Structures are given as C-alpha cells and as structure tokens.
Amino acid sequence: MLGAMENHKDASGRAGVGSYFRRHEVSLTNSYWQIMQLVPGSQNGQFFAWVVVEGIMLKVPITVPKVFYLNSKATISENFPGRRVIIDEDQFRRESKKLAALLADPEIEGIYERKIPLEFNAILQLGCVCKVDKTAKKRNAQDGWRLSELHMKTTTECAYLEQAIPFFYLYHSICEGRAIYAAYFSSSGAVFVVVVNPYHESESISPYILEKYFREACQALSIEPPTRNGISFKASLYFFIVNYVEHVKDAEKNLQRAISEHRHEHQGPILAVIECPNTQMMKSGIQALEDFPCVSIPSNARDNDYQLLVWQQTAAKIGMQRCSASSQWLSERISLSRYAHVPLGNFQSDWLLYTADVFYSRALRDQQQVLWISDDGVPDLGGIGEEDTCFADEVCQPVITYPGAYRKVSVELKIHNLAVDALLKSNQINEMEGGALLGFDQDVHSGNEQCGFDEANASAAAFRVMKQLIQRCLADAVSSGNVFADAILQHLYRWLCSPQSKLHDPTLHRILHKVMQKVFALLLAEFRKLGATIIFADFSKVIIDTGKYDISAAKAYCDSLLKALQSRELFEWIELEPIHFWHSLLFMDQYNHGGILAESHENSQEKSEVDIVSNWNIAQYLPEKIQDHFVLIVSEFLHTPWKYAQEQAANRKSSLDGSLCTPSITITAAENFEAHIVQYLKGQISSYFTEKLLGIVRDIVLHMKGLNGSGKVGQQSVHNVPHKGDAALEFIKHVCTVLALDHSIQHDVLVLRKNLLKYVHVKEFAPEAEFHDPCPSFILPNVICSYCNDCRDLDLCRDSALLADEWCCAVPQCGQPYDLEVMENALLQIVRQRERLYHLQDLVCCRCRQVKAAHLAEQCGCAGSFKCKEDVSEFRSKMQIFLNIAIRKKFQLLQECTSWILQIN
C-alpha cells in the first residue's frame, strides 16, 4: 500500500499520478529501504516488505528462492545442478520426493539447509535496512524484486526509524464472552474503548475513569501524557470514547471504523502494535489491519482472567496500563531492531532466542558453514543420522549437598554468567585436561590426521564461532553498555539448551556443559582453598559456611573472598552476588532447610524479633495437626543454642569493656567456646527436648486413638498424599532425622530416638523405624515464561507453588501461567528417551565393573556374570515419579505412556 498521498501536478496543472509513481520508482532504486516487516504472500516464495523510503511507506513484493546444499561424491544430478542449489519454492516442494530418494543414494553424503524457513533466510540476508543493487533495472514498485538484487546495510551506515513513527496500539482481552478492546492512537492521543457485555451487567465505565487510569499509568511509568494541538488530555475528555456492544463481531466492526477514520485523517507511515491472545484472529476480524505493518506484543494470560464482580473496571485499568506503556515498549523494540538488524515486525515472542539465532546464523555463514536450522528441536544434519541425536543421554545438572547444622554465619551466593565464563575460558580448561574435553585444535590437526570421530571434534568449528559471537556480545555489553547484548549473555545457557531455538544442537549443549562442570568444580575448590565450607552448590547458587560468629566479620570475609575469586583469571567473568545471610542454618537439602535469617542492615546487638525461616518439604507429608509441632521443635533446635551463644558473647564483651586492649579471640578460646555451646545443646537434648517430644508423641497417640481407635493414620495431608503407618512413628522419624543433622550431638539424638521409639513399641533397628524421603521428585530444567522470558528449573513434586496448583511464573510483576502442553511434551520426551536408553543400556560385569565388549560371551574374562547397568526396580521407580506427576496434573498423554511402560515391565 502507498502512504503519504500527496498532490503532484503536471505542466497543464492537473494532478500527475504518473509522476507520483515515477518518483517512488526512483526512490526505491536510489534510496535505502527501512524494512518494518516482512510478511508472506499468497504464493510460495513470495513475500511483501513494508518499507519506509524517504518518508513514504510502501508495500514491496520480494521473491525469495529456496537454497540448499547437495554434498555428493559423484557427478551432480541433472535435476539439481550444482552443489549450491537455488530453485523456487514451488519447484522445491514438487521435487521433495526426489530429494528424499537421493538420501538413499550411497554417493550422496547429505542435503543441507532444507528446513530453513524462507522468511528467516531473507532476514539473515536483508537485515532491517537494505539497498537495491546498482546493476538492477528500474521498475514499478509492484513489479517486485528478487532477494539477490537487495543488499543488507548496517544501521551505522543508514539510519533505521530514527524519526518517531506514528503508531496505533490495539489491546484485547476476553473471558467467557466478556471482552474489552482498547485502541490508542499515538498521533492524536485518543483512546477508543469497546466493551463486550453480553450479559447486560449494570456496571459501566466512563471516559472520566479511563482518563484517571491512563494518567495514573503514565505517572507510574514517568511518561508525559500525550497532547493534541497543545491541549493536554488532562484538560479534556475528548480523547476518551467508550462504546458498549453485545458481541465480539460488533466490537471488531467499531474498531474497523475507528482505524479507517484514523487512516484517512493521518497520511504517511503508520505502524500497528497489537497485544492480544491471538493476533491472527484479530487480523481476520479487523480487515483494516492488513493495510499496516503489524508488531505483536506477547500477551499476559492473566489479563484474560476476569473477576466475577467489577470486571469492567479491572479490565479497563489493565488496558489503560498497557496503552500507556506501548510507546515505551515500541521504542525499546526499535532499539533492539537496530542492534539485531531484524525488521521491527519479525521478532518472535521469545526475542532473546530469536536474536541469538540470527546472530549465530550470520556468524556461521561468515565462516562458510552450513546451518542446521530446524523447527522441531532436532538439528538438520543433512538428513542422515538425525535419529541418533534422540538417543543422547540427558544432561544432568550437578548438585552438591552437605547436610548438617551450621551454627556460624552462612551466606548464599547467586552465580551469574557461569556459561559465559566457561565458553570464553574453554581453551584454558581444555589445556588443563590435556585436550580431553574439546579435542585438539582443528587448525593444527586437520584433515586426515584425525584418527577417530568425536562429537567435540565434529562440532569444534561451530563451537569456535559461538565463542567469537559471545566475545562480540561481551564487548558490546562492557564497552557500550548495550542492554540487549547483556541479556543475551545472561540467557546464553538457556538459548543453548532450549529446543525452541532454531539452531538447537544437543552436541554443542553437551560440550559446553562439560566445560561448565569443570569450571564449577574448580570454583568450589577455590572456595575451599580460601577457607570456606561448602554447604550446597549447583550451577545457579552456592551456600557456604563463613566460619564466623559475628555478622559483620562474616560480611567482611565474604567481600574479601569474592574479591579474591574475581582476581583469578579463570573466573574473570563469573559474578557472585550475596543473597542471604544466616546466623544459623540447619540444612538437609535445598527443599528441606531452616535458618535464622540475618538482615543486611541488622544491628545484632539489639534485635527483639528473630526471623526464622522454615522450609521443610518433608513436613508436608505429616498430618496437618502434627506439622506445627514439627516446625516448632526444629525452630527451637535452631534458636536455643544461637540465643545462648549470643548471651555468652555479650557477657564476654561486657567483661572486656574495662580493658584497654583490643578484644580478640584465639583459636583455643574459639574451640573452647564451641565446645561450651555443644555441651549446652547436649544438656538441652537430654532434658528439654526429650521431655517436650515425649509429651508431643503421647498427645499424638492419644489423639489418633480418639479419632479412629487404632492410632493408625487415616487422613491425608494438604497435598493429598496418604500417610501410611503410625502418625507418632512418622513424627519421630522426621524430627530425629532433622535433629541428627547436627553431627556434634548425634549420639544424644540417637538416645532420644531410642526412647521415643520405645514409647510407640518400635525397635530401634526395625525396618519401619528407618526414615525415607517421602517425596522422590524430578526437576524439569529450563522452563521458560512465555511473557517475560524468565527461565528456571522447576521441582515438580517439591516446589511449594506448584503443589498449590499455581503453575505460573514466579516473577512478581508477571505471574503468566506456564504452558502446560509444552511442559507435558517436555516430560513425555524425557520419558521416551529414558525408556530407549533403558533398552539400549550396556551390560556390566558384577565383579570388575567393566562394560561387556564381546557379543556372545556369557561371562566376563574375570569369570564374573553380567547385569544391566540400570536395574529394573530403579527404572520402575523413576517411571513411577512421572506417573505421579501425570496423575496429579492430569497429563493424559504422559499418564498413558508411563502406565504402558510400567505394565510392560
């Protein structure tokens, strides 16, 4: 479509339409194009580019050919002449069967880049600014251009949307027939709202209320409200119009009319920004949107969850918040387009993954490498051997846990940029490992000198290109403070392991993961060298015991520790951020721990209230009446010795106040102080805790007998997990297991446990007296929010939010519900993969533990018998966890799959 319809007159004074079009032809040929969006046409291989040329918006046809690479040992086929084949999309689809047949030819090694979408290929070559080749013939704007006639220009050479482009923003939310539409026109500042009210509720919203919501939203975002002819919207309600209709179709007609009127009033380039649950349905309902380049904003599913009462007010308020934020969002997206060299309207919902894919694809092509782009998460390796990637083992995240009672100050440190550091330091790590991780440099050992195939060697070139790409992003983030480059660095690991990435390659993921494990292990070793005691560590955080009783001394030690680590060249790009300090920490694992939290601004001398954190997942599997007793006992077990230690330290300080010398403590005095605390705690176990626990157990037994006359547990917990056996016995097992975490008093706890078990008539070493984790679980890695792109690992059985059926993003300002279908598909893929690996597993010798090498041998060379590497009972228990998840969340496909596997075995 042509914008900016101006009047041009010929020599006779009449409007010269021909001269108007000739001007466009000259502009398209001589000036650079600012591409706002590339949209597919009705024919295969045909696209339309919305471009701005010299202030005029045009819709220009572009033909994009299909390009693929045929790697053949013999003479090239007549049907596909040349190793780099360029044909049109229609011919490619007609000849697809012949291509598939070629893969069976032993002379054909592979056919590459068949799965690259034409739109993506065009964006890689054009970017967001391009210019027509000088040798191309001048033509009418509607005659179309071939992709080869257009050349990419950088945004430093040619400006991209530097002048503010007028836009209108379209917002839509809907819930059970009720809906709200809001159109905000930036050039006039007008807001047009249509409320779909099929049930004729008496509630209504007025222009005054919309104006109030809009003004509040602008103030919250520090945005100046729009003006019209110098008059602020604060002084006039002319900008706000509200219409009521009964059906969605009527609302779409009203919006169609409003957009068309706005188009007639404001000529020139105009952009449509759409935020709705389904953009395609919105375009089909409002045909006027086809006349504009459209940019989609991801929609928050929470917007479509209306309240029963006052829903119009709530929906309108959210709509006005979204309208006011639209200009800011568009400005940021234009900045991203300039940096990524991607047309404004062609970003996918997860812009981070899309931008990283674009950067990596261009970098690979610059190095003359073919792309393995695919939309199904399985890399396109030429059509041969693709199924092999399905049998790759899962990449397991290392989790290191040292359960215990840590009575000195502990600190949790969040680990940032581990993947970036591992990638940039990969050569150093490889040298330390003697080339065992990444193989030898392909530039030195090339061609026939390779004596064997290894996935590290096969992917070395691609890994090297990725490293160079991240180095460029790092330079952009450090030197110019580019926020988009910084975001790509933060999400590097997520991009690499996400099947949603077009360039997802499990091999690259495994290689980087190996390097990350080595850097992680060296980091923990460095912590220990510097005197820290590791409590818990994984790729995202580490908890250490500082060895200090005083919080200020612990913080000073932590600062010096982080400075020392930062000075190490190997950990140059790793950032460690202190998150929490604890005066005392009782730690079983990351889902079962409690501690006395120390505030960052806390003055430990005078503090009346103590913040005790109790995060005990195992308590959820006790009857509700008993859970409070469990938490109380464990909290007292934390607080009592800490309070006593505080009192002793205060007494020591007061006794030294009259002394002129600086208070200090020797190693012997510190050991005596610790021994004194241990003796005090032992005394508390044998007296206070024994007496209190015996009383609680007695009450539990009497209470349960009163309920069902047997003492057996007949109720269920809040998580609908049935409790089997004696409630008092379960309480004893849970409490004593937690108290025994303090190794200095384990003997006293065992005596306490023995006395408590006697009360319920259970022998000390009886099988039923052993504690077992009541909640074996599975962690689903890299679950991504579709709205804010937050990435986290979810423990599907122990995460408190998931147990409360709140399967949504944990970021407070987001709250977007997770896509359960995507999660189920991810779990289903893991289950199928584990089943395949179980059936294809190795046999190992029971005696020497060597893998069976001979096919027909019944016994090992050491005369030992063979057994499966993974026992059937272990496999069944893993499958049972997936079955429990499927039943709980009603994942039907997952339930059918796991049920079938368990029945077969």
mmCIF file with all atom_site columns, N, CA and C in Angstrom, residues 28-30 131-139 145 148-151 153:
data_model
loop_
_atom_site.group_PDB
_atom_site.id
_atom_site.type_symbol
_atom_site.label_atom_id
_atom_site.label_alt_id
_atom_site.label_comp_id
_atom_site.label_asym_id
_atom_site.label_entity_id
_atom_site.label_seq_id
_atom_site.pdbx_PDB_ins_code
_atom_site.Cartn_x
_atom_site.Cartn_y
_atom_site.Cartn_z
_atom_site.occupancy
_atom_site.B_iso_or_equiv
_atom_site.pdbx_formal_charge
_atom_site.auth_seq_id
_atom_site.auth_comp_id
_atom_site.auth_asym_id
_atom_site.auth_atom_id
_atom_site.pdbx_PDB_model_num
ATOM 1  N N  . LEU A 1 28  ? 12.892 4.008   -4.678  1.00 0.00 ? 28  LEU A N  1
ATOM 2  C CA . LEU A 1 28  ? 13.200 2.613   -4.345  1.00 0.00 ? 28  LEU A CA 1
ATOM 3  C C  . LEU A 1 28  ? 14.558 2.196   -4.891  1.00 0.00 ? 28  LEU A C  1
ATOM 4  N N  . THR A 1 29  ? 14.908 2.713   -6.056  1.00 0.00 ? 29  THR A N  1
ATOM 5  C CA . THR A 1 29  ? 16.167 2.304   -6.682  1.00 0.00 ? 29  THR A CA 1
ATOM 6  C C  . THR A 1 29  ? 17.360 3.018   -6.082  1.00 0.00 ? 29  THR A C  1
ATOM 7  N N  . ASN A 1 30  ? 17.195 4.285   -5.747  1.00 0.00 ? 30  ASN A N  1
ATOM 8  C CA . ASN A 1 30  ? 18.340 5.089   -5.316  1.00 0.00 ? 30  ASN A CA 1
ATOM 9  C C  . ASN A 1 30  ? 18.506 5.197   -3.813  1.00 0.00 ? 30  ASN A C  1
ATOM 10 N N  . LYS A 1 131 ? 19.533 -1.995  0.391   1.00 0.00 ? 131 LYS A N  1
ATOM 11 C CA . LYS A 1 131 ? 19.588 -1.106  -0.769  1.00 0.00 ? 131 LYS A CA 1
ATOM 12 C C  . LYS A 1 131 ? 19.583 -1.956  -2.036  1.00 0.00 ? 131 LYS A C  1
ATOM 13 N N  . VAL A 1 132 ? 18.991 -1.420  -3.089  1.00 0.00 ? 132 VAL A N  1
ATOM 14 C CA . VAL A 1 132 ? 18.909 -2.140  -4.361  1.00 0.00 ? 132 VAL A CA 1
ATOM 15 C C  . VAL A 1 132 ? 20.279 -2.140  -5.037  1.00 0.00 ? 132 VAL A C  1
ATOM 16 N N  . ASP A 1 133 ? 20.641 -3.291  -5.614  1.00 0.00 ? 133 ASP A N  1
ATOM 17 C CA . ASP A 1 133 ? 21.903 -3.414  -6.340  1.00 0.00 ? 133 ASP A CA 1
ATOM 18 C C  . ASP A 1 133 ? 21.957 -2.409  -7.489  1.00 0.00 ? 133 ASP A C  1
ATOM 19 N N  . LYS A 1 134 ? 23.141 -1.841  -7.724  1.00 0.00 ? 134 LYS A N  1
ATOM 20 C CA . LYS A 1 134 ? 23.293 -0.819  -8.770  1.00 0.00 ? 134 LYS A CA 1
ATOM 21 C C  . LYS A 1 134 ? 22.994 -1.368  -10.160 1.00 0.00 ? 134 LYS A C  1
ATOM 22 N N  . THR A 1 135 ? 23.235 -2.675  -10.352 1.00 0.00 ? 135 THR A N  1
ATOM 23 C CA . THR A 1 135 ? 23.011 -3.266  -11.680 1.00 0.00 ? 135 THR A CA 1
ATOM 24 C C  . THR A 1 135 ? 21.550 -3.610  -11.938 1.00 0.00 ? 135 THR A C  1
ATOM 25 N N  . ALA A 1 136 ? 20.710 -3.546  -10.892 1.00 0.00 ? 136 ALA A N  1
ATOM 26 C CA . ALA A 1 136 ? 19.293 -3.900  -11.062 1.00 0.00 ? 136 ALA A CA 1
ATOM 27 C C  . ALA A 1 136 ? 18.578 -2.839  -11.893 1.00 0.00 ? 136 ALA A C  1
ATOM 28 N N  . LYS A 1 137 ? 17.659 -3.300  -12.726 1.00 0.00 ? 137 LYS A N  1
ATOM 29 C CA . LYS A 1 137 ? 16.905 -2.383  -13.573 1.00 0.00 ? 137 LYS A CA 1
ATOM 30 C C  . LYS A 1 137 ? 15.836 -1.667  -12.761 1.00 0.00 ? 137 LYS A C  1
ATOM 31 N N  . LYS A 1 138 ? 15.559 -0.421  -13.167 1.00 0.00 ? 138 LYS A N  1
ATOM 32 C CA . LYS A 1 138 ? 14.473 0.319   -12.515 1.00 0.00 ? 138 LYS A CA 1
ATOM 33 C C  . LYS A 1 138 ? 13.147 -0.295  -12.911 1.00 0.00 ? 138 LYS A C  1
ATOM 34 N N  . ARG A 1 139 ? 12.219 -0.287  -11.971 1.00 0.00 ? 139 ARG A N  1
ATOM 35 C CA . ARG A 1 139 ? 10.923 -0.901  -12.254 1.00 0.00 ? 139 ARG A CA 1
ATOM 36 C C  . ARG A 1 139 ? 9.856  -0.311  -11.347 1.00 0.00 ? 139 ARG A C  1
ATOM 37 N N  . TRP A 1 145 ? 10.879 -7.535  -6.533  1.00 0.00 ? 145 TRP A N  1
ATOM 38 C CA . TRP A 1 145 ? 12.333 -7.631  -6.583  1.00 0.00 ? 145 TRP A CA 1
ATOM 39 C C  . TRP A 1 145 ? 12.743 -9.035  -6.170  1.00 0.00 ? 145 TRP A C  1
ATOM 40 N N  . SER A 1 148 ? 18.227 -11.561 -4.439  1.00 0.00 ? 148 SER A N  1
ATOM 41 C CA . SER A 1 148 ? 19.626 -11.350 -4.829  1.00 0.00 ? 148 SER A CA 1
ATOM 42 C C  . SER A 1 148 ? 19.900 -9.915  -5.262  1.00 0.00 ? 148 SER A C  1
ATOM 43 N N  . GLU A 1 149 ? 18.850 -9.145  -5.578  1.00 0.00 ? 149 GLU A N  1
ATOM 44 C CA . GLU A 1 149 ? 19.026 -7.764  -6.012  1.00 0.00 ? 149 GLU A CA 1
ATOM 45 C C  . GLU A 1 149 ? 19.101 -6.782  -4.850  1.00 0.00 ? 149 GLU A C  1
ATOM 46 N N  . LEU A 1 150 ? 18.914 -7.279  -3.636  1.00 0.00 ? 150 LEU A N  1
ATOM 47 C CA . LEU A 1 150 ? 18.898 -6.417  -2.453  1.00 0.00 ? 150 LEU A CA 1
ATOM 48 C C  . LEU A 1 150 ? 20.083 -6.761  -1.567  1.00 0.00 ? 150 LEU A C  1
ATOM 49 N N  . HIS A 1 151 ? 20.737 -5.725  -1.054  1.00 0.00 ? 151 HIS A N  1
ATOM 50 C CA . HIS A 1 151 ? 21.927 -5.925  -0.235  1.00 0.00 ? 151 HIS A CA 1
ATOM 51 C C  . HIS A 1 151 ? 21.736 -5.274  1.127   1.00 0.00 ? 151 HIS A C  1
ATOM 52 N N  . LYS A 1 153 ? 22.410 -3.381  4.560   1.00 0.00 ? 153 LYS A N  1
ATOM 53 C CA . LYS A 1 153 ? 23.190 -2.257  5.052   1.00 0.00 ? 153 LYS A CA 1
ATOM 54 C C  . LYS A 1 153 ? 23.112 -2.245  6.579   1.00 0.00 ? 153 LYS A C  1
#
